[in-house]
PDB file of C-alpha atoms in Angstrom:
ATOM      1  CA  UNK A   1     -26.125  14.950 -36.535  1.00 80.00           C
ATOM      2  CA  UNK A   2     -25.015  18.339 -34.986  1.00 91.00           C
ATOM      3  CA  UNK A   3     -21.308  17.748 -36.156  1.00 92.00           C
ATOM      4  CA  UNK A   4     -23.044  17.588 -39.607  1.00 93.00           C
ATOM      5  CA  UNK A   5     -24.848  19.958 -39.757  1.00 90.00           C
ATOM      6  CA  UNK A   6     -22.365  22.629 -38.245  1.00 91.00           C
ATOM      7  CA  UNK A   7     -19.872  21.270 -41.422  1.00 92.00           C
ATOM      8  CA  UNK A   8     -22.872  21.498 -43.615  1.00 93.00           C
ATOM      9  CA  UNK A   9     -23.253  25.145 -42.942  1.00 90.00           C
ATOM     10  CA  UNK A  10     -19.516  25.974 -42.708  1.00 90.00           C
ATOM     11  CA  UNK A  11     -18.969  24.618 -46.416  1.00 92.00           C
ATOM     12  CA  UNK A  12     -22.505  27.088 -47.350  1.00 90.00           C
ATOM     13  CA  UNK A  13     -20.304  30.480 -45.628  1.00 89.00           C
ATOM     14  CA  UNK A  14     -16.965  30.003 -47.157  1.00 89.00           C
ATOM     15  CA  UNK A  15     -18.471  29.257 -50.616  1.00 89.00           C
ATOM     16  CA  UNK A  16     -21.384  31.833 -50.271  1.00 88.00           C
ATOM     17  CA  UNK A  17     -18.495  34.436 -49.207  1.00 86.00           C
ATOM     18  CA  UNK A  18     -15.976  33.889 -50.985  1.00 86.00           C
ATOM     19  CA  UNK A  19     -13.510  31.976 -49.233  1.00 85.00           C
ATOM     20  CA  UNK A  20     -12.590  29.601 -51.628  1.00 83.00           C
ATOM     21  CA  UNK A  21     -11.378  31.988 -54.258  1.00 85.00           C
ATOM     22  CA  UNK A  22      -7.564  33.299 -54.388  1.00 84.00           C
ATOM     23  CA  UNK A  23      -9.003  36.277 -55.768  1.00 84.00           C
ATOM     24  CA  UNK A  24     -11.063  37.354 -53.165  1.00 86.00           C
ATOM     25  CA  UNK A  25     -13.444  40.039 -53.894  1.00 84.00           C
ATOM     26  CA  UNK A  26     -11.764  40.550 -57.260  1.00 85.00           C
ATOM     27  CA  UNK A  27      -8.695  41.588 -55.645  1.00 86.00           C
ATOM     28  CA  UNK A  28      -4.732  40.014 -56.090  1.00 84.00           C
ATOM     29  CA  UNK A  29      -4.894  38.087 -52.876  1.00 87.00           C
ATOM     30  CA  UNK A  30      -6.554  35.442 -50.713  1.00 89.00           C
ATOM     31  CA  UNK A  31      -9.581  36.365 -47.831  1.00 90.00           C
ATOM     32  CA  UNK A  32      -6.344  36.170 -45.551  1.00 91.00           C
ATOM     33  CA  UNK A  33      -4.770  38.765 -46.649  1.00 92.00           C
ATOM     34  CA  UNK A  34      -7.984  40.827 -47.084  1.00 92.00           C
ATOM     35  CA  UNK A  35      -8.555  40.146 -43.465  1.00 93.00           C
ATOM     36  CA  UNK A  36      -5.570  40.958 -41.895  1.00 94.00           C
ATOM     37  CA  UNK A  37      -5.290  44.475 -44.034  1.00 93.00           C
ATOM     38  CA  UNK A  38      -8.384  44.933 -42.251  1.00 92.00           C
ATOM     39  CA  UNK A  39      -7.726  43.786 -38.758  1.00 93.00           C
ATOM     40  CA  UNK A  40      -4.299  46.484 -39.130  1.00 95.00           C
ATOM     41  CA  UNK A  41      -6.492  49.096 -39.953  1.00 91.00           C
ATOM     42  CA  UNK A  42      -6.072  53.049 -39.722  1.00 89.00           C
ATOM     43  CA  UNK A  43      -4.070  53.444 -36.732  1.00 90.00           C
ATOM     44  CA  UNK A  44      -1.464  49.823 -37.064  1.00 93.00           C
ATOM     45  CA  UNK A  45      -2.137  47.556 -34.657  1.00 93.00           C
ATOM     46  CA  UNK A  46       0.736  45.264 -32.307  1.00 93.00           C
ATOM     47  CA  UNK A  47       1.345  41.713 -34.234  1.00 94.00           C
ATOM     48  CA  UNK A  48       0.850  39.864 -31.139  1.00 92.00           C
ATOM     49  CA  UNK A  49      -2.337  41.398 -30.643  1.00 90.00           C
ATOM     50  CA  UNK A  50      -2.489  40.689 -34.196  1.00 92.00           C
ATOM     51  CA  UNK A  51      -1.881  37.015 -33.849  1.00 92.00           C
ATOM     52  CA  UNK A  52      -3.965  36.597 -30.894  1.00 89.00           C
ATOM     53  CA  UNK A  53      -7.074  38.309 -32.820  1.00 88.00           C
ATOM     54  CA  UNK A  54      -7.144  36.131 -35.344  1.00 90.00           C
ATOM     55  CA  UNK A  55      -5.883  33.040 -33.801  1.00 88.00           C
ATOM     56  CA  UNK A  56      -3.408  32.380 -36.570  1.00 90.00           C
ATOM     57  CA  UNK A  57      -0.098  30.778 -36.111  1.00 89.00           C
ATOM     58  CA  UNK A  58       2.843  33.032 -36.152  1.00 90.00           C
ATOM     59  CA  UNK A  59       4.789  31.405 -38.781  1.00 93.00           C
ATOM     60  CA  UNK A  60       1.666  31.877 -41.135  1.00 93.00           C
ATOM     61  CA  UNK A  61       0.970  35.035 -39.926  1.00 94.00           C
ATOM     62  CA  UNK A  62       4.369  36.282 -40.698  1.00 94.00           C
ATOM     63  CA  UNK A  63       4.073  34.736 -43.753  1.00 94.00           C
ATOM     64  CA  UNK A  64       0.700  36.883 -44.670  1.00 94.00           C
ATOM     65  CA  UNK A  65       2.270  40.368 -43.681  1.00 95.00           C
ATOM     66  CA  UNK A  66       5.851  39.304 -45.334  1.00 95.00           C
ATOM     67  CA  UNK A  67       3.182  39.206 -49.064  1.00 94.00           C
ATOM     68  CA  UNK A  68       1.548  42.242 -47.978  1.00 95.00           C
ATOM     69  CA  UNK A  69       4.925  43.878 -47.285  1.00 95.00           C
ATOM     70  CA  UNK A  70       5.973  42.803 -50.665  1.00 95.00           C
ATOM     71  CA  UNK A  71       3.146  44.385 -52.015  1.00 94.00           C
ATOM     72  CA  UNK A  72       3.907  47.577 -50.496  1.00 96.00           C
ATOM     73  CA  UNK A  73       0.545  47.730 -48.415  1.00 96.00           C
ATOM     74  CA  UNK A  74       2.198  47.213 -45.432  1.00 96.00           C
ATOM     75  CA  UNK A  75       5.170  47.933 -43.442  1.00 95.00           C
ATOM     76  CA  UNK A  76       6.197  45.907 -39.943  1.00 94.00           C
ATOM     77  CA  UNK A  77       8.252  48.440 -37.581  1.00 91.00           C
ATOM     78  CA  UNK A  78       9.594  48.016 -34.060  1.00 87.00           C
ATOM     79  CA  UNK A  79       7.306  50.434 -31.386  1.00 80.00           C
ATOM     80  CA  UNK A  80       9.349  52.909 -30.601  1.00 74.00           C
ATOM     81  CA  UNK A  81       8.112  52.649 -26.732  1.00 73.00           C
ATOM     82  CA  UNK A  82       9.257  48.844 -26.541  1.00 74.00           C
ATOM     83  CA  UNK A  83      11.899  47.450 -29.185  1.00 72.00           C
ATOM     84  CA  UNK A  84      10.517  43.748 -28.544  1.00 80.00           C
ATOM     85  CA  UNK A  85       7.247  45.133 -29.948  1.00 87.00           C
ATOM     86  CA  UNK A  86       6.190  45.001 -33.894  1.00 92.00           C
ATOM     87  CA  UNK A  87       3.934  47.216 -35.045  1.00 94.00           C
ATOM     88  CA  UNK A  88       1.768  46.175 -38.795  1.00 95.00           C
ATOM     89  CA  UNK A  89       1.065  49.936 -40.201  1.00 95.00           C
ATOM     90  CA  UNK A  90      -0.805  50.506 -43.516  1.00 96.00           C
ATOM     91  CA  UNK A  91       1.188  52.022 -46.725  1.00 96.00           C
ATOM     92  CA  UNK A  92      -0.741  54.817 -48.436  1.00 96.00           C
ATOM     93  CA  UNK A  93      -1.399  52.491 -51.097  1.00 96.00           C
ATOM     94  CA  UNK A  94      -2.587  49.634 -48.176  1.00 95.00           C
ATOM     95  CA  UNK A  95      -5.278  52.533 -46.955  1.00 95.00           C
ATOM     96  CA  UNK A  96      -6.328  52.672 -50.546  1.00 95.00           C
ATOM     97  CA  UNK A  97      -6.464  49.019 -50.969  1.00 94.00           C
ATOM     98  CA  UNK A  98      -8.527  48.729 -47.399  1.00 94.00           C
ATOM     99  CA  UNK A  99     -10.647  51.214 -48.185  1.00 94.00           C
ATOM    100  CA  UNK A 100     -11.322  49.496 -51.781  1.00 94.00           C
ATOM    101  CA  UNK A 101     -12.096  46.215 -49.651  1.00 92.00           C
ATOM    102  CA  UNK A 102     -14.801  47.643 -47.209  1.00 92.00           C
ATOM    103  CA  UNK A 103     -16.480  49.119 -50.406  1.00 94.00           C
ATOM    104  CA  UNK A 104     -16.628  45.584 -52.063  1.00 93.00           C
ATOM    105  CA  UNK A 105     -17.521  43.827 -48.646  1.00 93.00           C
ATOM    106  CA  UNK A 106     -20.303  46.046 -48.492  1.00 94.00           C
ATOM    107  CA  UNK A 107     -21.732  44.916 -52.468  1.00 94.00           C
ATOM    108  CA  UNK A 108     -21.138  41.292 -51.463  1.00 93.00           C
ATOM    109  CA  UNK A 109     -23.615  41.537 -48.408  1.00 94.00           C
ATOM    110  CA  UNK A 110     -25.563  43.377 -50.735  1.00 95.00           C
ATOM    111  CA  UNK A 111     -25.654  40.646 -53.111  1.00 94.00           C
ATOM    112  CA  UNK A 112     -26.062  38.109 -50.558  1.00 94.00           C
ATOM    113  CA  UNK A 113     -29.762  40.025 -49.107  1.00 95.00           C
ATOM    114  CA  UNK A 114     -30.888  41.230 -52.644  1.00 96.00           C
ATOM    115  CA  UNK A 115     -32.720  38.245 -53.953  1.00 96.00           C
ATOM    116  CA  UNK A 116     -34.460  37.601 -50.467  1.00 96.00           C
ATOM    117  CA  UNK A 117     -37.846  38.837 -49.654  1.00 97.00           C
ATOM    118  CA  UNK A 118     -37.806  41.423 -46.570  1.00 96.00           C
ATOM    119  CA  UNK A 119     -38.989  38.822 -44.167  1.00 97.00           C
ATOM    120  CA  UNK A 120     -36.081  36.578 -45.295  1.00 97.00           C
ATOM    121  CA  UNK A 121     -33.851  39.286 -44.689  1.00 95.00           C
ATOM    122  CA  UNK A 122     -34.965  40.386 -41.339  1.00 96.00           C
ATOM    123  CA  UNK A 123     -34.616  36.379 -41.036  1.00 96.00           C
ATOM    124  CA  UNK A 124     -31.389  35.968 -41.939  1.00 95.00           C
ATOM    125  CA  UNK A 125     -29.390  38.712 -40.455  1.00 95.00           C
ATOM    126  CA  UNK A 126     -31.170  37.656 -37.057  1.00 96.00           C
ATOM    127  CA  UNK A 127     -30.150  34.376 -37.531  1.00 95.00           C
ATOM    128  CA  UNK A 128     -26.208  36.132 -38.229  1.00 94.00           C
ATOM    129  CA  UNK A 129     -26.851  38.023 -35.214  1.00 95.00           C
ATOM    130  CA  UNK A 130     -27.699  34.376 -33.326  1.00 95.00           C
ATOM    131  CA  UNK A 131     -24.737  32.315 -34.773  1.00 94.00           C
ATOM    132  CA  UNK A 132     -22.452  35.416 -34.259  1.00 94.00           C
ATOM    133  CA  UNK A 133     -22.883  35.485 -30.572  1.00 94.00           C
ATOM    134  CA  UNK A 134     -22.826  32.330 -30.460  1.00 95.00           C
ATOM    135  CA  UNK A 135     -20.023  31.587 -32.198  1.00 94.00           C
ATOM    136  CA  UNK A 136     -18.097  33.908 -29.908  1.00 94.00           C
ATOM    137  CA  UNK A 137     -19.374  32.147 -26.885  1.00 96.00           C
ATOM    138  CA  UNK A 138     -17.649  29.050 -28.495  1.00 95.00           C
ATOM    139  CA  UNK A 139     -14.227  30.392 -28.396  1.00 94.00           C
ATOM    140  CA  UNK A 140     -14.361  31.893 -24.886  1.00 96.00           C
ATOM    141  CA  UNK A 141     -11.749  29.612 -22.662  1.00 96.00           C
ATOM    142  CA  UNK A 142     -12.268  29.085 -19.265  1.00 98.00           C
ATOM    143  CA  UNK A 143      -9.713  27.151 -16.917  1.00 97.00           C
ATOM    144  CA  UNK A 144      -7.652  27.526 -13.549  1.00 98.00           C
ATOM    145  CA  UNK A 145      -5.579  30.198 -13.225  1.00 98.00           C
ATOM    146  CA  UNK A 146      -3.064  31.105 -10.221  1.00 98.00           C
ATOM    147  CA  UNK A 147      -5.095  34.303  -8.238  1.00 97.00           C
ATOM    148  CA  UNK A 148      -1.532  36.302  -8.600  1.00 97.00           C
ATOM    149  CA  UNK A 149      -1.412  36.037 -12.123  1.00 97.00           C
ATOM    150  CA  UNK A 150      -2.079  39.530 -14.065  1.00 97.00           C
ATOM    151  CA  UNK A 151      -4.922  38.337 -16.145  1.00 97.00           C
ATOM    152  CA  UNK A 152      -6.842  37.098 -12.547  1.00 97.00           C
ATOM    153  CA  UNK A 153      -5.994  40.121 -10.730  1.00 97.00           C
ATOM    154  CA  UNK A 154      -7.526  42.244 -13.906  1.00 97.00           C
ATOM    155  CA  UNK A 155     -10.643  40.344 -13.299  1.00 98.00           C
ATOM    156  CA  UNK A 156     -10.733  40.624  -9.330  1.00 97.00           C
ATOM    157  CA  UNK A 157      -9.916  44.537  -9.974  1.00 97.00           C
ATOM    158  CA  UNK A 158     -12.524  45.100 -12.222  1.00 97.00           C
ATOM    159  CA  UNK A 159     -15.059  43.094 -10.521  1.00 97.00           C
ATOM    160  CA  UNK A 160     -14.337  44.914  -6.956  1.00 96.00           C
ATOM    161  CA  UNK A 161     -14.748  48.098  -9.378  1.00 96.00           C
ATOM    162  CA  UNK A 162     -18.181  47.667 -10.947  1.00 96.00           C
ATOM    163  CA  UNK A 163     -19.493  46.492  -7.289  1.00 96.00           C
ATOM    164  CA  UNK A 164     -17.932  50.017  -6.158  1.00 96.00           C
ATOM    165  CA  UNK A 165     -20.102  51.421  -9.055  1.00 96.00           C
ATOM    166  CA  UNK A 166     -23.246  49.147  -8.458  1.00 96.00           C
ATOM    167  CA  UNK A 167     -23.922  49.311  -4.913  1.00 95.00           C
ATOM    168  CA  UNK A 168     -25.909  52.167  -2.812  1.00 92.00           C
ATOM    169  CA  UNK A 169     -22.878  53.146  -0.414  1.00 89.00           C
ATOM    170  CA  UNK A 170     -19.643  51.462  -2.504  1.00 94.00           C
ATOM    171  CA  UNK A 171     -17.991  48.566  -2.162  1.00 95.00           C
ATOM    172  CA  UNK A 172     -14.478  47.946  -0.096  1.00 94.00           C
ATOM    173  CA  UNK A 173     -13.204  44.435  -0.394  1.00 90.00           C
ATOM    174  CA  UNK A 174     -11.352  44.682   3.107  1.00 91.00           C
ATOM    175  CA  UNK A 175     -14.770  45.188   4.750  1.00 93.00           C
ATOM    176  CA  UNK A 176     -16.024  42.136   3.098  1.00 95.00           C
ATOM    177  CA  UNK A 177     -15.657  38.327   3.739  1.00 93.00           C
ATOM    178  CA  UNK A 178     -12.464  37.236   2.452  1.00 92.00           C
ATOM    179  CA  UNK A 179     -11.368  35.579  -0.486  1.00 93.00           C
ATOM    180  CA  UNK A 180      -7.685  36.208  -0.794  1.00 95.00           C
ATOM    181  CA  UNK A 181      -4.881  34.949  -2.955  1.00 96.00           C
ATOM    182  CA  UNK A 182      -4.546  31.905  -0.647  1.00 97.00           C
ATOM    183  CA  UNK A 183      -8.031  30.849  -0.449  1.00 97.00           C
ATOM    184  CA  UNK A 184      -7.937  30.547  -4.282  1.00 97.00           C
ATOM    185  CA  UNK A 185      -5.502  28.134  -4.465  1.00 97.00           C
ATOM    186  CA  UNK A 186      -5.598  24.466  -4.438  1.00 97.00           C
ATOM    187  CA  UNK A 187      -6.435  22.913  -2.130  1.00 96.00           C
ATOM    188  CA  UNK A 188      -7.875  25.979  -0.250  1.00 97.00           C
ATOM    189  CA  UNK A 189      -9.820  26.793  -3.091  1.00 98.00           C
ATOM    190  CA  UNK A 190      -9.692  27.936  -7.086  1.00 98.00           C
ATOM    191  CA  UNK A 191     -10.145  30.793  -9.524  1.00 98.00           C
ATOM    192  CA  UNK A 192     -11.296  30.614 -12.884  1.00 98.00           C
ATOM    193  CA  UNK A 193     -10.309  33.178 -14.917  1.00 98.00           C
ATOM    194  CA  UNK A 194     -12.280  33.296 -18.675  1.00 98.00           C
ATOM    195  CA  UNK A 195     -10.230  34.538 -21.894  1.00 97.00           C
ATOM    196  CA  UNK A 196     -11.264  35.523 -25.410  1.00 94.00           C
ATOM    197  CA  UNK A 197      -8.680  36.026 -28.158  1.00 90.00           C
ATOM    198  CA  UNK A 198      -6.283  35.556 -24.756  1.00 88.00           C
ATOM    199  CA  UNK A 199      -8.135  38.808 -23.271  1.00 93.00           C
ATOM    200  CA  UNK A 200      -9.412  37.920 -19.905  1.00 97.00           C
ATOM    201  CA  UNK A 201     -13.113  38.942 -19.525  1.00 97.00           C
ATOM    202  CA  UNK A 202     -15.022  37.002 -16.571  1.00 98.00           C
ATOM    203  CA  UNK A 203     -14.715  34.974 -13.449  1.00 98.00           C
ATOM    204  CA  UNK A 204     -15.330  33.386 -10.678  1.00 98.00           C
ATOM    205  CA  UNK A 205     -13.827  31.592  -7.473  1.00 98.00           C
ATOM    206  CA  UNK A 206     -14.209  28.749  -4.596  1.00 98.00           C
ATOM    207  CA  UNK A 207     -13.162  28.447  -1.446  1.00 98.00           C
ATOM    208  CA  UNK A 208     -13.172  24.908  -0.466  1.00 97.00           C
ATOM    209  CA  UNK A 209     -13.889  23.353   3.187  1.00 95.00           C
ATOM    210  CA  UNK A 210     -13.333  19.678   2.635  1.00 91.00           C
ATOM    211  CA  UNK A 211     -17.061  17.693   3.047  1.00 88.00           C
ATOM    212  CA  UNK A 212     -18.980  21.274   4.301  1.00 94.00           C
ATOM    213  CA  UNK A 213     -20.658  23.297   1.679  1.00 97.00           C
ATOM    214  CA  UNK A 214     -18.259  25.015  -0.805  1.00 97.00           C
ATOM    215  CA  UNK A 215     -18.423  28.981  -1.451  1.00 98.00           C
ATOM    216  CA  UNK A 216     -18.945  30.363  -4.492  1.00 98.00           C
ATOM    217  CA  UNK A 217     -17.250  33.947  -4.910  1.00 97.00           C
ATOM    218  CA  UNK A 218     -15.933  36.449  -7.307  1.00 97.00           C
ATOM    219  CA  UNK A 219     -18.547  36.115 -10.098  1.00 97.00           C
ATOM    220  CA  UNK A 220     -17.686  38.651 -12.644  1.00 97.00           C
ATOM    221  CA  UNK A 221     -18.533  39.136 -16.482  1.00 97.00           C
ATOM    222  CA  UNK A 222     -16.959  41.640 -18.650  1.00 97.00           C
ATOM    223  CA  UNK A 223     -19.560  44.045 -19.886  1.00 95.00           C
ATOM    224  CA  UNK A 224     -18.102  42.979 -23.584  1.00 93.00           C
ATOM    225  CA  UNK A 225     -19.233  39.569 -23.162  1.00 95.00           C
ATOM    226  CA  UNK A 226     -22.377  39.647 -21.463  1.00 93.00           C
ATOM    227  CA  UNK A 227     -24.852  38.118 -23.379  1.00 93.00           C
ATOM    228  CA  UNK A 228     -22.797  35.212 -24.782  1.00 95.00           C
ATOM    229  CA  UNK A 229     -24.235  32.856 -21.534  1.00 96.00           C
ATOM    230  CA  UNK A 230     -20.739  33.249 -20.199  1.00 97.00           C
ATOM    231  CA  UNK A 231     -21.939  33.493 -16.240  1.00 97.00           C
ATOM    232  CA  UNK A 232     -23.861  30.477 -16.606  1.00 97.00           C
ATOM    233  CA  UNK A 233     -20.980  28.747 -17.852  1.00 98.00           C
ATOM    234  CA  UNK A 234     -18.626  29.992 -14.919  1.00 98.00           C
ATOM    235  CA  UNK A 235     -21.395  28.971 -12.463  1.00 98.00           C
ATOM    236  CA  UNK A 236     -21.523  25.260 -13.879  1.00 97.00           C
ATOM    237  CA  UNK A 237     -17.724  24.892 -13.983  1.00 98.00           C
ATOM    238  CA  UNK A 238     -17.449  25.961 -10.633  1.00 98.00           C
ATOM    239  CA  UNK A 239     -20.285  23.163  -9.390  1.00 98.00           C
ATOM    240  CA  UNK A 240     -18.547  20.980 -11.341  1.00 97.00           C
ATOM    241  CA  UNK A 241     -15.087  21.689  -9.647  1.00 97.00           C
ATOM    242  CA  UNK A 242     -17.251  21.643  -6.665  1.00 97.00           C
ATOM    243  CA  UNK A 243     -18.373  18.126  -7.009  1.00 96.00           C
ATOM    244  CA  UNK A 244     -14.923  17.095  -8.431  1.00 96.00           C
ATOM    245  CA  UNK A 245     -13.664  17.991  -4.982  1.00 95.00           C
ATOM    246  CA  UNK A 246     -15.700  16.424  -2.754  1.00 94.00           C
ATOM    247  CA  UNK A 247     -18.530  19.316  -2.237  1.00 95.00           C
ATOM    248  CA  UNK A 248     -21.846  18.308  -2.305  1.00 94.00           C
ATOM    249  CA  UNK A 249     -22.998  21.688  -1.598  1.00 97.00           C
ATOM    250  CA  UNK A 250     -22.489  25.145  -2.908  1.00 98.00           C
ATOM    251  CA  UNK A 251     -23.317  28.764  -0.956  1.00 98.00           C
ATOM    252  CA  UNK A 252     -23.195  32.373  -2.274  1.00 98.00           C
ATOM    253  CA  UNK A 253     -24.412  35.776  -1.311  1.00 97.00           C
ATOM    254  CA  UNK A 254     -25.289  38.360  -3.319  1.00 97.00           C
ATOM    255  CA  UNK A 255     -26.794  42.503  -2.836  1.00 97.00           C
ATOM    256  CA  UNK A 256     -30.078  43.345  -3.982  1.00 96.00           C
ATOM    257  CA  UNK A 257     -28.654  45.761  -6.785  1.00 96.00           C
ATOM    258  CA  UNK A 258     -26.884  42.887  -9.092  1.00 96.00           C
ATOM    259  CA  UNK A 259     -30.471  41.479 -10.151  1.00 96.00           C
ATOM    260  CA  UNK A 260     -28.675  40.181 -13.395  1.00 95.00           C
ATOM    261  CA  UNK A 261     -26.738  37.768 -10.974  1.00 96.00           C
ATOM    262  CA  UNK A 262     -30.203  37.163  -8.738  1.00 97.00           C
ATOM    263  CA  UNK A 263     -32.168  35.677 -11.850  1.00 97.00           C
ATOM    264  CA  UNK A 264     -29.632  33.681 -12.984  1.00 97.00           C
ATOM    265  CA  UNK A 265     -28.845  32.014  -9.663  1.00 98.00           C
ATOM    266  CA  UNK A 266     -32.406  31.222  -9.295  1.00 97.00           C
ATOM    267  CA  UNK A 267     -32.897  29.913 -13.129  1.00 97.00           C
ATOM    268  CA  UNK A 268     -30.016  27.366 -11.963  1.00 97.00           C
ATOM    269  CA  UNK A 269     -31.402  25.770  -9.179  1.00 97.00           C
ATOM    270  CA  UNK A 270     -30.668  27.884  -6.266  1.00 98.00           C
ATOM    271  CA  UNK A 271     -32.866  28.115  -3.552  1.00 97.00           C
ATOM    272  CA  UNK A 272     -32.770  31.352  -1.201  1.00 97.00           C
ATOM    273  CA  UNK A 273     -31.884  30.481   2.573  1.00 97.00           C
ATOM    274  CA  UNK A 274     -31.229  32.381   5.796  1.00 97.00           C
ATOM    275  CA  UNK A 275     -27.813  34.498   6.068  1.00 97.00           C
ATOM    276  CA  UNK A 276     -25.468  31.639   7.214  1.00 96.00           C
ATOM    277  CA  UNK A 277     -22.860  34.396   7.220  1.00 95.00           C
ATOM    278  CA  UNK A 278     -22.194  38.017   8.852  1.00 95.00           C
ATOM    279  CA  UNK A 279     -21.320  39.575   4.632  1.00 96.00           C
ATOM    280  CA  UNK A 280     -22.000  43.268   5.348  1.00 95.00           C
ATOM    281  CA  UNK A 281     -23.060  43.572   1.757  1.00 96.00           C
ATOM    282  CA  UNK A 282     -25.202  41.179   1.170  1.00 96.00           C
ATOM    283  CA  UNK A 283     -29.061  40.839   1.309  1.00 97.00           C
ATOM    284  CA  UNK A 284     -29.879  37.327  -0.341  1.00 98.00           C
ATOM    285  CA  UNK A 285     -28.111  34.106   0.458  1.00 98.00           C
ATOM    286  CA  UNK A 286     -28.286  30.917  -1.697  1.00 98.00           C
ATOM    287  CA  UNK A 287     -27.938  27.661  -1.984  1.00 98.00           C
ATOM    288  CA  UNK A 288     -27.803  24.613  -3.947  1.00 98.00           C
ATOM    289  CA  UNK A 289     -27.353  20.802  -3.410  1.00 97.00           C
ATOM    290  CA  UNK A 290     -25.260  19.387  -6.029  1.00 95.00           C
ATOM    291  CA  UNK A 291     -26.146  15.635  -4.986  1.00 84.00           C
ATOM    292  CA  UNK A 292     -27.419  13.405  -8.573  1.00 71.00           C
TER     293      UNK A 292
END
């Protein structure tokens, strides 16, 4: 039924948009190439960011900007910082043709919210508003990833940052409990690291002690994707990972200031305990049994 209806609505949004037609908005080329003109935009843009954006494959992608480059609205250069680098730029005719394409995006939502009444409008671009997050949330990936890696150590840097920011006197990771390198990895424990369009933007670590309650550390969220339910989906992978490894229970401590992190503990089953620890920054403790 949901597989259904999620096809059902697809096949209503490229048909509704325009998707299907070669000529899209009236123009000479396909919504692909529309898009990536787009996605270039004023100041160029790196074709592996590029690629990673849009999640196209690099033989079609090449494909795309070898057209557009034969259409003279684009022109592929190596950065002049880092030969290995390509840079997509926009032709003074590509600006135009950009520029011509915003214009007719903006009559086709036009056209798309003119017969509606206001309260179906309202209605609908909340609902867009909905499935867009949503949507978003759906292509976040979340897995393992080695606590030296520079993706994971972006994470544990920003995360030691914003608690530096957050709490009433700082924050120095040296003073705290520890949760180093080693204690990340298997078997000591794990980090998961969470990526969208292969930018790393949350996580969240556990430090394993065999049968004994397992501790859950390092939860971090990327002020970009708040709001897409991404800490309640690092907090469930890491119970199940938890489970998976022969925890039955999970512990974490928090401060008083990250009440974001507070509610959502609670709303997921933890119950607040006594310290069973000496963290200098903490002022709630938690816990929750995992047990079915």
């Amino acid at each position: 039924m949901e597989i259904a209806a999620v096809r059902r609505f697809n096949r209503i949004v490229t048909e509704r948009v325009g998707a299907l037609n070669d000529a899209y908005l009236s123009r000479d080329r396909p919504l692909g190439q529309a898009r990536v003109l787009w996605e270039i935009g004023a100041d160029g843009c790196d074709v592996r960011a590029l690629r990673t954006r849009l999640g196209l494959d690099s033989g079609y992608l090449s494909r795309l900007l070898r057209s557009l480059e034969e259409d003279g609205l684009v022109r592929v250069e190596q950065s002049g910082a880092d030969a290995r680098v390509r840079i997509a730029r926009l032709t003074r005719t590509g600006a135009k043709e950009r520029r011509l394409l915003d214009r007719r995006s903006d009559e086709l939502a036009g056209s798309i919210l003119a017969p509606l009444s206001e309260r179906q409008r309202d209605r609908l671009v909340a609902a867009m508003d909905d499935v867009s997050r949503l949507l978003t949330a759906s292509m976040v990936d979340v897995g393992i990833v080695d606590p030296r890696r520079p993706e994971a150590q972006l994470c544990l840097r920003s995360y030691f940052d914003e608690l530096g920011e957050r709490f009433d006197n700082g924050f120095d990771h040296a003073h705290s409990i520890s949760a180093e390198d080693s204690e990340l990895t298997l078997p000591a424990g794990l980090l998961l690291v969470a990526t969208l369009h292969a930018e790393p933007v949350g996580c969240g670590a556990l430090k394993l002690h065999g049968e004994e309650p397992a501790e859950i550390k390092r939860m971090w969220v990327s002020r970009d994707a708040r709001g897409l339910g991404l800490g309640r989906r690092l907090l469930t992978e890491l119970e199940r990972e938890a489970v998976a490894r022969g925890a039955n229970v999970v512990r974490l401590e928090t401060n008083r200031s990250l009440t974001e992190a507070i509610g959502l503990y609670r709303a997921s089953g933890y119950q607040e305990v006594s310290a069973f620890n000496a963290e200098p920054y903490a002022h709630h403790w938690f816990e929750k049994s995992l047990k079915t």
